[in-house]
Amino acid sequence: MALLDILHYPDPRLHTVAKPVAQIDDRIRQLVKDMAQTMYDAPGIGLAATQVNVHERVIVIDLSEEQNKLLVLINPEIVWRSEEIQSYEEGCLSVPGIFETVKRAAQIKVKAFDEHGQEQLIEADGLLAVCIQHEMDHLAGKVFVEKLSTLKQSRIKTKLQKQKREAAAV
């Protein structure tokens, strides 16, 4: 397993729309392992392939404290979403140190394949629903801060640039 480099907002590569995985093979299974290790090491609870500059429709999620319940979504597709909306404070490995409230569907159903090529239908609510929608946004070339006001986006970019300058000065 290898740790992958996570792209940071506003890197333009984060706006690349991911292509469907054509074949679930050893290359994709290795990508899943590397993404999971990268997510756990970061530490985070979700990671989309777009965030590690691989523009294929692959997501890993693990909400467990023990980091032992890895959910793999290959070519995920939301097949149903509730009209009910929930607000959740979100963070992102590509936008370190920034947490903002985002509104999303409270419940969803997602069809996807696992790393063995088995189709799965996942019904999600709460944090899992938020996480899946957040990661699927990455596959569509979107970052959660883009759901915020222009003013908040500008403040976040300024804060991240300052963090980058301070890190470079050390």
Short mmCIF file of C-alpha atoms in Angstrom, two decimals:
data_model
loop_
_atom_site.label_atom_id
_atom_site.label_comp_id
_atom_site.label_asym_id
_atom_site.label_seq_id
_atom_site.Cartn_x
_atom_site.Cartn_y
_atom_site.Cartn_z
CA MET A 1 0.00 0.00 0.00
CA ALA A 2 1.11 3.52 -0.72
CA LEU A 3 0.11 6.88 0.65
CA LEU A 4 -1.19 9.11 -2.13
CA ASP A 5 -0.87 12.88 -2.36
CA ILE A 6 -4.15 14.68 -1.64
CA LEU A 7 -4.90 17.67 -3.87
CA HIS A 8 -5.77 20.88 -2.02
CA TYR A 9 -8.41 23.43 -2.96
CA PRO A 10 -8.30 25.52 -5.18
CA ASP A 11 -6.19 23.10 -7.28
CA PRO A 12 -7.90 23.05 -10.71
CA ARG A 13 -7.53 19.26 -10.95
CA LEU A 14 -10.24 19.00 -8.26
CA HIS A 15 -12.67 20.25 -10.94
CA THR A 16 -12.02 17.31 -13.27
CA VAL A 17 -15.12 15.15 -13.78
CA ALA A 18 -14.30 11.50 -13.07
CA LYS A 19 -14.90 8.86 -15.74
CA PRO A 20 -16.64 5.56 -14.99
CA VAL A 21 -14.40 2.62 -14.09
CA ALA A 22 -14.40 0.38 -17.16
CA GLN A 23 -13.18 -2.76 -15.40
CA ILE A 24 -12.81 -3.65 -11.74
CA ASP A 25 -9.42 -5.34 -11.78
CA ASP A 26 -6.24 -5.55 -9.70
CA ARG A 27 -5.33 -1.95 -10.60
CA ILE A 28 -8.62 -0.67 -9.17
CA ARG A 29 -8.33 -2.93 -6.11
CA GLN A 30 -4.83 -1.51 -5.47
CA LEU A 31 -6.18 2.02 -5.90
CA VAL A 32 -8.88 1.23 -3.30
CA LYS A 33 -6.23 -0.06 -0.85
CA ASP A 34 -4.02 2.99 -1.40
CA MET A 35 -6.97 5.38 -1.06
CA ALA A 36 -8.09 3.68 2.17
CA GLN A 37 -4.59 3.91 3.65
CA THR A 38 -4.35 7.58 2.60
CA MET A 39 -7.77 8.35 4.13
CA TYR A 40 -6.93 6.61 7.42
CA ASP A 41 -3.53 8.30 7.60
CA ALA A 42 -4.90 11.80 6.91
CA PRO A 43 -7.13 11.10 9.07
CA GLY A 44 -10.50 11.30 7.35
CA ILE A 45 -13.77 9.42 6.90
CA GLY A 46 -14.11 9.62 3.13
CA LEU A 47 -11.97 10.05 0.02
CA ALA A 48 -12.80 10.26 -3.67
CA ALA A 49 -10.28 9.26 -6.35
CA THR A 50 -10.44 12.80 -7.76
CA GLN A 51 -8.82 14.05 -4.54
CA VAL A 52 -5.71 11.93 -5.25
CA ASN A 53 -5.60 13.01 -8.91
CA VAL A 54 -7.13 9.80 -10.27
CA HIS A 55 -10.15 10.76 -12.32
CA GLU A 56 -12.19 7.58 -12.09
CA ARG A 57 -15.43 7.01 -10.15
CA VAL A 58 -14.05 5.43 -6.96
CA ILE A 59 -14.89 6.38 -3.35
CA VAL A 60 -13.80 4.95 0.00
CA ILE A 61 -15.64 5.71 3.25
CA ASP A 62 -15.23 4.48 6.81
CA LEU A 63 -17.25 6.05 9.61
CA SER A 64 -16.12 3.57 12.29
CA GLU A 65 -13.90 4.64 15.18
CA GLU A 66 -11.87 1.43 14.73
CA GLN A 67 -11.34 2.08 10.99
CA ASN A 68 -12.53 -1.43 10.17
CA LYS A 69 -15.75 -0.90 8.20
CA LEU A 70 -14.48 0.23 4.80
CA LEU A 71 -17.21 1.00 2.30
CA VAL A 72 -16.07 0.97 -1.33
CA LEU A 73 -18.22 2.62 -3.99
CA ILE A 74 -17.20 2.14 -7.61
CA ASN A 75 -19.29 3.92 -10.25
CA PRO A 76 -21.77 5.14 -7.62
CA GLU A 77 -25.11 6.53 -8.72
CA ILE A 78 -27.76 8.11 -6.51
CA VAL A 79 -31.01 6.43 -7.52
CA TRP A 80 -33.22 8.21 -4.97
CA ARG A 81 -32.96 11.17 -2.61
CA SER A 82 -35.44 12.41 -0.02
CA GLU A 83 -37.06 15.79 -0.31
CA GLU A 84 -36.14 16.34 3.34
CA ILE A 85 -32.95 18.39 3.70
CA GLN A 86 -30.47 18.27 6.55
CA SER A 87 -27.71 20.67 7.50
CA TYR A 88 -24.40 19.16 8.51
CA GLU A 89 -21.03 20.66 9.33
CA GLU A 90 -18.62 19.30 6.75
CA GLY A 91 -14.88 19.23 6.43
CA CYS A 92 -12.70 17.92 3.62
CA LEU A 93 -9.21 16.48 3.27
CA SER A 94 -8.77 18.74 0.23
CA VAL A 95 -9.74 21.82 2.27
CA PRO A 96 -7.79 21.26 5.51
CA GLY A 97 -8.90 23.04 8.66
CA ILE A 98 -12.12 24.41 7.14
CA PHE A 99 -15.52 23.34 8.48
CA GLU A 100 -18.79 24.80 7.19
CA THR A 101 -22.47 23.88 7.32
CA VAL A 102 -23.85 22.44 4.07
CA LYS A 103 -27.42 21.40 3.21
CA ARG A 104 -27.98 18.03 1.53
CA ALA A 105 -30.68 15.39 1.10
CA ALA A 106 -31.37 13.72 4.47
CA GLN A 107 -31.70 10.23 2.96
CA ILE A 108 -30.39 8.66 -0.24
CA LYS A 109 -30.21 5.33 -2.03
CA VAL A 110 -27.03 4.62 -3.95
CA LYS A 111 -26.25 1.90 -6.44
CA ALA A 112 -22.55 1.05 -6.79
CA PHE A 113 -20.10 -1.81 -7.15
CA ASP A 114 -17.63 -2.96 -4.50
CA GLU A 115 -13.99 -3.82 -5.17
CA HIS A 116 -15.00 -7.40 -6.10
CA GLY A 117 -17.43 -6.22 -8.77
CA GLN A 118 -20.52 -7.02 -6.69
CA GLU A 119 -23.39 -4.60 -7.18
CA GLN A 120 -24.78 -3.11 -3.97
CA LEU A 121 -27.72 -0.89 -3.09
CA ILE A 122 -27.03 1.27 -0.06
CA GLU A 123 -29.72 3.14 1.85
CA ALA A 124 -28.10 5.94 3.81
CA ASP A 125 -29.11 8.71 6.19
CA GLY A 126 -27.30 10.91 8.69
CA LEU A 127 -23.54 11.16 8.40
CA LEU A 128 -23.28 8.34 5.84
CA ALA A 129 -25.71 10.12 3.48
CA VAL A 130 -23.76 13.36 3.89
CA CYS A 131 -20.43 11.65 3.30
CA ILE A 132 -21.58 9.81 0.16
CA GLN A 133 -23.04 13.00 -1.34
CA HIS A 134 -19.89 14.96 -0.43
CA GLU A 135 -17.60 12.39 -2.09
CA MET A 136 -19.86 12.08 -5.14
CA ASP A 137 -19.58 15.85 -5.56
CA HIS A 138 -15.80 15.33 -5.87
CA LEU A 139 -16.39 12.85 -8.70
CA ALA A 140 -18.45 15.53 -10.43
CA GLY A 141 -15.58 18.02 -10.08
CA LYS A 142 -17.12 19.95 -7.19
CA VAL A 143 -15.73 20.86 -3.76
CA PHE A 144 -18.07 21.46 -0.80
CA VAL A 145 -16.96 25.08 -0.32
CA GLU A 146 -18.51 25.85 -3.72
CA LYS A 147 -21.92 25.30 -2.11
CA LEU A 148 -21.21 28.31 0.13
CA SER A 149 -21.64 32.02 -0.52
CA THR A 150 -19.10 33.83 -2.69
CA LEU A 151 -17.95 35.77 0.38
CA LYS A 152 -17.29 32.57 2.37
CA GLN A 153 -15.47 31.02 -0.61
CA SER A 154 -13.23 34.09 -0.86
CA ARG A 155 -12.46 33.99 2.88
CA ILE A 156 -11.62 30.29 2.69
CA LYS A 157 -9.25 30.80 -0.27
CA THR A 158 -7.51 33.61 1.62
CA LYS A 159 -7.19 31.47 4.76
CA LEU A 160 -5.78 28.51 2.79
CA GLN A 161 -3.27 30.73 0.97
CA LYS A 162 -2.13 32.11 4.34
CA GLN A 163 -1.74 28.56 5.71
CA LYS A 164 0.31 27.61 2.64
CA ARG A 165 2.62 30.66 3.03
CA GLU A 166 3.11 29.92 6.74
CA ALA A 167 3.90 26.27 6.04
CA ALA A 168 6.43 27.25 3.36
CA ALA A 169 8.14 29.67 5.76
CA VAL A 170 8.81 26.93 8.33
#
